[in-house]
Amino acid sequence: FKSRSFTAGNLVAFVVSLGEFGLLFTLPLFLELVGGYDLLQAGVILSAIALGALIAALTGSFVCQLMGAKRTLQLGLALEIIGIVGLGITLTSTSTGWEMAPWLIAYGVGIGYATGQLASIILSGVAGHDSSVAGAFQSTSRQLGAALGTAILGTTLVIGLGSAAETLEAKGVPTGQAQEISQELQDSGGESIPDLATEPGGVDLVQVATGTFTNASKSVAWVVVFTLSAGLLVSFWIPKNAAREKQAG
């Protein structure tokens, strides 16, 4: 932990994983429950992230040579933030896959740049005989971040779904029924939305539920932006010549 590259790099990996993996928990739900896409269609839309990562893989070496590992990492984090901010601003209950694709591609490029450099930055700060331990520690940091991020963003989504009761009551739905619907939304993580169509006034109920899920998803996006921004700030603690520490040593 005496190496700034190792310590800061693992902190960035942990914080970034909080947002990256948690977002992949909520986006498929939004596409299926609000967008009305089936599993295959949702997968095709989310493949825009993979396309962005592919672009990063093809261009990452050139960008790293031009900017250095630290700046490439920061560029990746900035692109991730731009992608999620775009989603957070433009996301509506009628958003299509085509409308989301540019932001998802930017997000994917960012993931590719950031993830591709973290390993070299972290390992550059340790001696060769400690590289296996450092690699395992990096993997643990990512896994802990992913697990905690899924929990945090899942909780954010569920809390957001609880606001459905107030909206339903404002539309004249009896308090008891509104609270029951809201509770079902929270307990099911939004999976109960299709069932609302079979109830009296189902069209209005589904409209409120999808609108609530959209707002909750936007809240999740802003939490992701916060975590990625924290990771970007921590990255400034990484030495400028991080990827060359090993050679220098």
PDB file of C-alpha atoms in Angstrom:
ATOM      1  CA  PHE A   1       0.000   0.000   0.000  1.00  0.00           C
ATOM      2  CA  LYS A   2       3.032   2.280  -0.038  1.00  0.00           C
ATOM      3  CA  SER A   3       2.635   2.623  -3.794  1.00  0.00           C
ATOM      4  CA  ARG A   4       0.224   5.368  -4.830  1.00  0.00           C
ATOM      5  CA  SER A   5      -0.395   3.597  -8.116  1.00  0.00           C
ATOM      6  CA  PHE A   6      -1.490   0.429  -6.326  1.00  0.00           C
ATOM      7  CA  THR A   7      -3.575   2.104  -3.621  1.00  0.00           C
ATOM      8  CA  ALA A   8      -5.235   4.750  -5.765  1.00  0.00           C
ATOM      9  CA  GLY A   9      -5.764   2.309  -8.616  1.00  0.00           C
ATOM     10  CA  ASN A  10      -7.599  -0.133  -6.362  1.00  0.00           C
ATOM     11  CA  LEU A  11      -9.707   2.667  -4.892  1.00  0.00           C
ATOM     12  CA  VAL A  12     -10.682   3.730  -8.410  1.00  0.00           C
ATOM     13  CA  ALA A  13     -11.462   0.111  -9.341  1.00  0.00           C
ATOM     14  CA  PHE A  14     -13.659  -0.269  -6.264  1.00  0.00           C
ATOM     15  CA  VAL A  15     -15.554   3.007  -6.676  1.00  0.00           C
ATOM     16  CA  VAL A  16     -16.036   2.612 -10.424  1.00  0.00           C
ATOM     17  CA  SER A  17     -17.336  -0.939 -10.000  1.00  0.00           C
ATOM     18  CA  LEU A  18     -19.984   0.425  -7.647  1.00  0.00           C
ATOM     19  CA  GLY A  19     -21.588   2.143 -10.604  1.00  0.00           C
ATOM     20  CA  GLU A  20     -20.619   0.057 -13.615  1.00  0.00           C
ATOM     21  CA  PHE A  21     -22.054  -3.261 -12.526  1.00  0.00           C
ATOM     22  CA  GLY A  22     -25.026  -1.872 -10.611  1.00  0.00           C
ATOM     23  CA  LEU A  23     -26.219  -0.074 -13.734  1.00  0.00           C
ATOM     24  CA  LEU A  24     -26.312  -3.359 -15.638  1.00  0.00           C
ATOM     25  CA  PHE A  25     -28.774  -4.553 -13.001  1.00  0.00           C
ATOM     26  CA  THR A  26     -31.322  -1.801 -13.631  1.00  0.00           C
ATOM     27  CA  LEU A  27     -31.052  -1.160 -17.387  1.00  0.00           C
ATOM     28  CA  PRO A  28     -32.392  -4.568 -18.492  1.00  0.00           C
ATOM     29  CA  LEU A  29     -35.349  -4.154 -16.133  1.00  0.00           C
ATOM     30  CA  PHE A  30     -36.130  -0.754 -17.607  1.00  0.00           C
ATOM     31  CA  LEU A  31     -35.966  -2.044 -21.173  1.00  0.00           C
ATOM     32  CA  GLU A  32     -38.252  -4.974 -20.420  1.00  0.00           C
ATOM     33  CA  LEU A  33     -40.768  -3.454 -18.005  1.00  0.00           C
ATOM     34  CA  VAL A  34     -41.004   0.085 -19.365  1.00  0.00           C
ATOM     35  CA  GLY A  35     -39.753  -0.218 -22.924  1.00  0.00           C
ATOM     36  CA  GLY A  36     -41.695  -3.409 -23.571  1.00  0.00           C
ATOM     37  CA  TYR A  37     -38.714  -5.224 -25.105  1.00  0.00           C
ATOM     38  CA  ASP A  38     -38.256  -8.954 -24.721  1.00  0.00           C
ATOM     39  CA  LEU A  39     -35.023 -10.469 -23.407  1.00  0.00           C
ATOM     40  CA  LEU A  40     -33.448 -10.826 -26.844  1.00  0.00           C
ATOM     41  CA  GLN A  41     -34.311  -7.261 -27.881  1.00  0.00           C
ATOM     42  CA  ALA A  42     -33.010  -5.880 -24.586  1.00  0.00           C
ATOM     43  CA  GLY A  43     -29.786  -7.816 -25.112  1.00  0.00           C
ATOM     44  CA  VAL A  44     -29.377  -6.352 -28.596  1.00  0.00           C
ATOM     45  CA  ILE A  45     -29.823  -2.831 -27.237  1.00  0.00           C
ATOM     46  CA  LEU A  46     -27.344  -3.415 -24.417  1.00  0.00           C
ATOM     47  CA  SER A  47     -24.855  -4.755 -26.966  1.00  0.00           C
ATOM     48  CA  ALA A  48     -24.218  -1.076 -27.733  1.00  0.00           C
ATOM     49  CA  ILE A  49     -22.076  -1.116 -24.578  1.00  0.00           C
ATOM     50  CA  ALA A  50     -20.077  -4.021 -26.031  1.00  0.00           C
ATOM     51  CA  LEU A  51     -19.725  -2.095 -29.298  1.00  0.00           C
ATOM     52  CA  GLY A  52     -18.291   0.824 -27.374  1.00  0.00           C
ATOM     53  CA  ALA A  53     -15.884  -1.493 -25.554  1.00  0.00           C
ATOM     54  CA  LEU A  54     -14.800  -2.913 -28.927  1.00  0.00           C
ATOM     55  CA  ILE A  55     -14.096   0.603 -30.213  1.00  0.00           C
ATOM     56  CA  ALA A  56     -12.008   1.220 -27.095  1.00  0.00           C
ATOM     57  CA  ALA A  57     -10.085  -2.026 -27.639  1.00  0.00           C
ATOM     58  CA  LEU A  58      -9.246  -1.028 -31.213  1.00  0.00           C
ATOM     59  CA  THR A  59      -8.189   2.508 -30.337  1.00  0.00           C
ATOM     60  CA  GLY A  60      -6.940   2.105 -26.759  1.00  0.00           C
ATOM     61  CA  SER A  61      -3.310   1.417 -27.607  1.00  0.00           C
ATOM     62  CA  PHE A  62      -3.045   4.544 -29.762  1.00  0.00           C
ATOM     63  CA  VAL A  63      -4.823   6.700 -27.187  1.00  0.00           C
ATOM     64  CA  CYS A  64      -2.592   5.372 -24.398  1.00  0.00           C
ATOM     65  CA  GLN A  65       0.569   6.096 -26.385  1.00  0.00           C
ATOM     66  CA  LEU A  66      -0.724   9.585 -27.093  1.00  0.00           C
ATOM     67  CA  MET A  67      -2.012  10.464 -23.614  1.00  0.00           C
ATOM     68  CA  GLY A  68      -0.442   8.017 -21.194  1.00  0.00           C
ATOM     69  CA  ALA A  69      -2.158   5.457 -18.971  1.00  0.00           C
ATOM     70  CA  LYS A  70      -3.437   7.884 -16.341  1.00  0.00           C
ATOM     71  CA  ARG A  71      -5.007  10.301 -18.835  1.00  0.00           C
ATOM     72  CA  THR A  72      -6.520   7.419 -20.798  1.00  0.00           C
ATOM     73  CA  LEU A  73      -8.086   6.145 -17.588  1.00  0.00           C
ATOM     74  CA  GLN A  74      -9.478   9.591 -16.853  1.00  0.00           C
ATOM     75  CA  LEU A  75     -10.764   9.951 -20.415  1.00  0.00           C
ATOM     76  CA  GLY A  76     -12.567   6.644 -19.973  1.00  0.00           C
ATOM     77  CA  LEU A  77     -14.161   7.742 -16.714  1.00  0.00           C
ATOM     78  CA  ALA A  78     -15.217  11.047 -18.295  1.00  0.00           C
ATOM     79  CA  LEU A  79     -16.845   9.196 -21.210  1.00  0.00           C
ATOM     80  CA  GLU A  80     -18.669   6.925 -18.783  1.00  0.00           C
ATOM     81  CA  ILE A  81     -19.975   9.967 -16.921  1.00  0.00           C
ATOM     82  CA  ILE A  82     -21.052  11.630 -20.180  1.00  0.00           C
ATOM     83  CA  GLY A  83     -22.903   8.477 -21.222  1.00  0.00           C
ATOM     84  CA  ILE A  84     -24.790   8.142 -17.946  1.00  0.00           C
ATOM     85  CA  VAL A  85     -25.549  11.869 -17.711  1.00  0.00           C
ATOM     86  CA  GLY A  86     -26.998  11.625 -21.220  1.00  0.00           C
ATOM     87  CA  LEU A  87     -29.188   8.714 -20.172  1.00  0.00           C
ATOM     88  CA  GLY A  88     -30.214  10.457 -16.970  1.00  0.00           C
ATOM     89  CA  ILE A  89     -31.312  13.585 -18.844  1.00  0.00           C
ATOM     90  CA  THR A  90     -32.996  12.021 -21.871  1.00  0.00           C
ATOM     91  CA  LEU A  91     -34.541   8.858 -20.410  1.00  0.00           C
ATOM     92  CA  THR A  92     -38.348   8.775 -20.636  1.00  0.00           C
ATOM     93  CA  SER A  93     -40.965   6.044 -20.505  1.00  0.00           C
ATOM     94  CA  THR A  94     -41.113   6.193 -24.315  1.00  0.00           C
ATOM     95  CA  SER A  95     -37.355   6.116 -24.947  1.00  0.00           C
ATOM     96  CA  THR A  96     -36.375   3.694 -27.695  1.00  0.00           C
ATOM     97  CA  GLY A  97     -33.255   1.601 -28.044  1.00  0.00           C
ATOM     98  CA  TRP A  98     -32.026   3.842 -30.848  1.00  0.00           C
ATOM     99  CA  GLU A  99     -32.311   6.892 -28.608  1.00  0.00           C
ATOM    100  CA  MET A 100     -30.348   5.189 -25.840  1.00  0.00           C
ATOM    101  CA  ALA A 101     -27.687   3.656 -28.111  1.00  0.00           C
ATOM    102  CA  PRO A 102     -25.362   6.698 -28.489  1.00  0.00           C
ATOM    103  CA  TRP A 103     -25.128   7.116 -24.716  1.00  0.00           C
ATOM    104  CA  LEU A 104     -24.580   3.389 -24.211  1.00  0.00           C
ATOM    105  CA  ILE A 105     -21.814   3.386 -26.830  1.00  0.00           C
ATOM    106  CA  ALA A 106     -20.096   6.327 -25.104  1.00  0.00           C
ATOM    107  CA  TYR A 107     -20.436   4.467 -21.822  1.00  0.00           C
ATOM    108  CA  GLY A 108     -18.935   1.328 -23.376  1.00  0.00           C
ATOM    109  CA  VAL A 109     -15.974   3.225 -24.837  1.00  0.00           C
ATOM    110  CA  GLY A 110     -15.383   4.700 -21.394  1.00  0.00           C
ATOM    111  CA  ILE A 111     -15.467   1.288 -19.750  1.00  0.00           C
ATOM    112  CA  GLY A 112     -12.961   0.000 -22.295  1.00  0.00           C
ATOM    113  CA  TYR A 113     -10.515   2.832 -21.778  1.00  0.00           C
ATOM    114  CA  ALA A 114     -10.822   2.875 -17.981  1.00  0.00           C
ATOM    115  CA  THR A 115     -10.761  -0.879 -17.376  1.00  0.00           C
ATOM    116  CA  GLY A 116      -7.963  -1.425 -19.860  1.00  0.00           C
ATOM    117  CA  GLN A 117      -5.623   0.903 -17.992  1.00  0.00           C
ATOM    118  CA  LEU A 118      -6.465   0.097 -14.384  1.00  0.00           C
ATOM    119  CA  ALA A 119      -4.679  -3.242 -14.364  1.00  0.00           C
ATOM    120  CA  SER A 120      -1.420  -1.830 -15.750  1.00  0.00           C
ATOM    121  CA  ILE A 121      -1.562   1.144 -13.391  1.00  0.00           C
ATOM    122  CA  ILE A 122      -2.157  -1.038 -10.322  1.00  0.00           C
ATOM    123  CA  LEU A 123       0.475  -3.629 -11.201  1.00  0.00           C
ATOM    124  CA  SER A 124       3.047  -0.985 -12.134  1.00  0.00           C
ATOM    125  CA  GLY A 125       3.296  -0.018  -8.488  1.00  0.00           C
ATOM    126  CA  VAL A 126       4.338  -3.427  -7.141  1.00  0.00           C
ATOM    127  CA  ALA A 127       7.404  -5.615  -7.452  1.00  0.00           C
ATOM    128  CA  GLY A 128       7.285  -8.505  -9.885  1.00  0.00           C
ATOM    129  CA  HIS A 129       7.158 -11.186  -7.168  1.00  0.00           C
ATOM    130  CA  ASP A 130       4.078  -9.488  -5.674  1.00  0.00           C
ATOM    131  CA  SER A 131       2.190  -9.154  -8.959  1.00  0.00           C
ATOM    132  CA  SER A 132      -0.006 -12.221  -8.392  1.00  0.00           C
ATOM    133  CA  VAL A 133      -1.128 -10.930  -4.995  1.00  0.00           C
ATOM    134  CA  ALA A 134      -1.725  -7.455  -6.447  1.00  0.00           C
ATOM    135  CA  GLY A 135      -3.786  -8.948  -9.269  1.00  0.00           C
ATOM    136  CA  ALA A 136      -5.907 -10.895  -6.804  1.00  0.00           C
ATOM    137  CA  PHE A 137      -6.401  -7.776  -4.681  1.00  0.00           C
ATOM    138  CA  GLN A 138      -7.516  -5.840  -7.753  1.00  0.00           C
ATOM    139  CA  SER A 139     -10.035  -8.555  -8.614  1.00  0.00           C
ATOM    140  CA  THR A 140     -11.346  -8.492  -5.041  1.00  0.00           C
ATOM    141  CA  SER A 141     -11.728  -4.709  -5.155  1.00  0.00           C
ATOM    142  CA  ARG A 142     -13.808  -4.975  -8.310  1.00  0.00           C
ATOM    143  CA  GLN A 143     -15.976  -7.785  -6.946  1.00  0.00           C
ATOM    144  CA  LEU A 144     -16.648  -5.957  -3.688  1.00  0.00           C
ATOM    145  CA  GLY A 145     -17.522  -2.805  -5.624  1.00  0.00           C
ATOM    146  CA  ALA A 146     -19.834  -4.724  -7.936  1.00  0.00           C
ATOM    147  CA  ALA A 147     -21.649  -6.438  -5.063  1.00  0.00           C
ATOM    148  CA  LEU A 148     -22.021  -3.262  -3.032  1.00  0.00           C
ATOM    149  CA  GLY A 149     -23.001  -1.266  -6.120  1.00  0.00           C
ATOM    150  CA  THR A 150     -25.766  -3.700  -7.024  1.00  0.00           C
ATOM    151  CA  ALA A 151     -27.091  -3.448  -3.468  1.00  0.00           C
ATOM    152  CA  ILE A 152     -26.952   0.359  -3.389  1.00  0.00           C
ATOM    153  CA  LEU A 153     -28.478   0.894  -6.827  1.00  0.00           C
ATOM    154  CA  GLY A 154     -31.082  -1.797  -6.239  1.00  0.00           C
ATOM    155  CA  THR A 155     -32.083  -0.046  -3.025  1.00  0.00           C
ATOM    156  CA  THR A 156     -32.209   3.291  -4.850  1.00  0.00           C
ATOM    157  CA  LEU A 157     -34.536   1.769  -7.443  1.00  0.00           C
ATOM    158  CA  VAL A 158     -36.830   0.232  -4.815  1.00  0.00           C
ATOM    159  CA  ILE A 159     -37.028   3.461  -2.831  1.00  0.00           C
ATOM    160  CA  GLY A 160     -37.898   5.333  -6.012  1.00  0.00           C
ATOM    161  CA  LEU A 161     -40.695   2.882  -6.803  1.00  0.00           C
ATOM    162  CA  GLY A 162     -42.244   3.714  -3.433  1.00  0.00           C
ATOM    163  CA  SER A 163     -43.206   7.164  -4.753  1.00  0.00           C
ATOM    164  CA  ALA A 164     -45.925   5.545  -6.897  1.00  0.00           C
ATOM    165  CA  ALA A 165     -48.405   5.716  -4.015  1.00  0.00           C
ATOM    166  CA  GLU A 166     -48.357   9.505  -3.891  1.00  0.00           C
ATOM    167  CA  THR A 167     -48.813   9.809  -7.665  1.00  0.00           C
ATOM    168  CA  LEU A 168     -51.669   7.304  -7.669  1.00  0.00           C
ATOM    169  CA  GLU A 169     -53.445   9.110  -4.848  1.00  0.00           C
ATOM    170  CA  ALA A 170     -53.111  12.372  -6.778  1.00  0.00           C
ATOM    171  CA  LYS A 171     -54.936  10.667  -9.660  1.00  0.00           C
ATOM    172  CA  GLY A 172     -57.831   9.686  -7.415  1.00  0.00           C
ATOM    173  CA  VAL A 173     -56.838   6.123  -6.574  1.00  0.00           C
ATOM    174  CA  PRO A 174     -57.952   5.218  -3.018  1.00  0.00           C
ATOM    175  CA  THR A 175     -55.144   5.434  -0.495  1.00  0.00           C
ATOM    176  CA  GLY A 176     -55.275   1.762   0.433  1.00  0.00           C
ATOM    177  CA  GLN A 177     -55.126   0.599  -3.179  1.00  0.00           C
ATOM    178  CA  ALA A 178     -52.392   3.104  -4.022  1.00  0.00           C
ATOM    179  CA  GLN A 179     -50.213   1.910  -1.167  1.00  0.00           C
ATOM    180  CA  GLU A 180     -50.848  -1.725  -2.077  1.00  0.00           C
ATOM    181  CA  ILE A 181     -49.802  -1.142  -5.694  1.00  0.00           C
ATOM    182  CA  SER A 182     -46.746   0.804  -4.582  1.00  0.00           C
ATOM    183  CA  GLN A 183     -45.741  -1.973  -2.201  1.00  0.00           C
ATOM    184  CA  GLU A 184     -46.137  -4.580  -4.950  1.00  0.00           C
ATOM    185  CA  LEU A 185     -43.921  -2.516  -7.217  1.00  0.00           C
ATOM    186  CA  GLN A 186     -41.251  -2.340  -4.540  1.00  0.00           C
ATOM    187  CA  ASP A 187     -41.464  -6.011  -3.587  1.00  0.00           C
ATOM    188  CA  SER A 188     -41.259  -7.163  -7.208  1.00  0.00           C
ATOM    189  CA  GLY A 189     -38.709  -4.603  -8.374  1.00  0.00           C
ATOM    190  CA  GLY A 190     -41.236  -3.416 -10.955  1.00  0.00           C
ATOM    191  CA  GLU A 191     -42.079  -6.915 -12.230  1.00  0.00           C
ATOM    192  CA  SER A 192     -45.721  -6.371 -11.261  1.00  0.00           C
ATOM    193  CA  ILE A 193     -46.187  -3.608 -13.850  1.00  0.00           C
ATOM    194  CA  PRO A 194     -47.620  -5.874 -16.593  1.00  0.00           C
ATOM    195  CA  ASP A 195     -50.184  -7.280 -14.128  1.00  0.00           C
ATOM    196  CA  LEU A 196     -51.623  -3.812 -13.495  1.00  0.00           C
ATOM    197  CA  ALA A 197     -53.093  -3.782 -17.005  1.00  0.00           C
ATOM    198  CA  THR A 198     -55.664  -6.375 -15.942  1.00  0.00           C
ATOM    199  CA  GLU A 199     -57.031  -4.268 -13.082  1.00  0.00           C
ATOM    200  CA  PRO A 200     -59.825  -1.658 -13.370  1.00  0.00           C
ATOM    201  CA  GLY A 201     -58.312   1.523 -14.775  1.00  0.00           C
ATOM    202  CA  GLY A 202     -55.290  -0.547 -15.769  1.00  0.00           C
ATOM    203  CA  VAL A 203     -54.112   1.821 -18.496  1.00  0.00           C
ATOM    204  CA  ASP A 204     -53.726   4.676 -16.024  1.00  0.00           C
ATOM    205  CA  LEU A 205     -52.133   2.411 -13.428  1.00  0.00           C
ATOM    206  CA  VAL A 206     -49.546   1.150 -15.914  1.00  0.00           C
ATOM    207  CA  GLN A 207     -48.830   4.698 -17.032  1.00  0.00           C
ATOM    208  CA  VAL A 208     -48.133   5.778 -13.460  1.00  0.00           C
ATOM    209  CA  ALA A 209     -46.080   2.671 -12.737  1.00  0.00           C
ATOM    210  CA  THR A 210     -43.900   3.035 -15.838  1.00  0.00           C
ATOM    211  CA  GLY A 211     -43.436   6.736 -15.135  1.00  0.00           C
ATOM    212  CA  THR A 212     -42.401   5.926 -11.574  1.00  0.00           C
ATOM    213  CA  PHE A 213     -39.986   3.247 -12.770  1.00  0.00           C
ATOM    214  CA  THR A 214     -38.493   5.708 -15.252  1.00  0.00           C
ATOM    215  CA  ASN A 215     -37.939   8.320 -12.539  1.00  0.00           C
ATOM    216  CA  ALA A 216     -36.440   5.681 -10.252  1.00  0.00           C
ATOM    217  CA  SER A 217     -34.097   4.618 -13.071  1.00  0.00           C
ATOM    218  CA  LYS A 218     -33.035   8.221 -13.546  1.00  0.00           C
ATOM    219  CA  SER A 219     -32.239   8.397  -9.823  1.00  0.00           C
ATOM    220  CA  VAL A 220     -30.090   5.286 -10.239  1.00  0.00           C
ATOM    221  CA  ALA A 221     -28.291   6.998 -13.129  1.00  0.00           C
ATOM    222  CA  TRP A 222     -27.438  10.009 -10.962  1.00  0.00           C
ATOM    223  CA  VAL A 223     -26.070   7.760  -8.225  1.00  0.00           C
ATOM    224  CA  VAL A 224     -23.870   6.111 -10.854  1.00  0.00           C
ATOM    225  CA  VAL A 225     -22.700   9.548 -12.004  1.00  0.00           C
ATOM    226  CA  PHE A 226     -21.772  10.362  -8.416  1.00  0.00           C
ATOM    227  CA  THR A 227     -19.737   7.179  -7.960  1.00  0.00           C
ATOM    228  CA  LEU A 228     -17.959   7.567 -11.301  1.00  0.00           C
ATOM    229  CA  SER A 229     -17.180  11.203 -10.477  1.00  0.00           C
ATOM    230  CA  ALA A 230     -15.705  10.061  -7.162  1.00  0.00           C
ATOM    231  CA  GLY A 231     -13.570   7.576  -9.069  1.00  0.00           C
ATOM    232  CA  LEU A 232     -12.431  10.310 -11.439  1.00  0.00           C
ATOM    233  CA  LEU A 233     -11.406  12.506  -8.509  1.00  0.00           C
ATOM    234  CA  VAL A 234      -9.473   9.653  -6.869  1.00  0.00           C
ATOM    235  CA  SER A 235      -7.669   9.015 -10.170  1.00  0.00           C
ATOM    236  CA  PHE A 236      -5.877  12.361  -9.833  1.00  0.00           C
ATOM    237  CA  TRP A 237      -3.992  10.813  -6.894  1.00  0.00           C
ATOM    238  CA  ILE A 238      -2.399   8.310  -9.285  1.00  0.00           C
ATOM    239  CA  PRO A 239       1.172   9.346 -10.263  1.00  0.00           C
ATOM    240  CA  LYS A 240       1.384  10.816 -13.739  1.00  0.00           C
ATOM    241  CA  ASN A 241       3.974   8.231 -14.815  1.00  0.00           C
ATOM    242  CA  ALA A 242       2.129   5.340 -13.149  1.00  0.00           C
ATOM    243  CA  ALA A 243       2.435   2.895 -16.037  1.00  0.00           C
ATOM    244  CA  ARG A 244       6.180   3.495 -16.168  1.00  0.00           C
ATOM    245  CA  GLU A 245       6.871   3.029 -12.462  1.00  0.00           C
ATOM    246  CA  LYS A 246       7.910  -0.581 -12.947  1.00  0.00           C
ATOM    247  CA  GLN A 247      10.348   0.195 -15.728  1.00  0.00           C
ATOM    248  CA  ALA A 248      11.801   3.090 -13.749  1.00  0.00           C
ATOM    249  CA  GLY A 249      12.177   0.862 -10.737  1.00  0.00           C
TER     250      GLY A 249
END
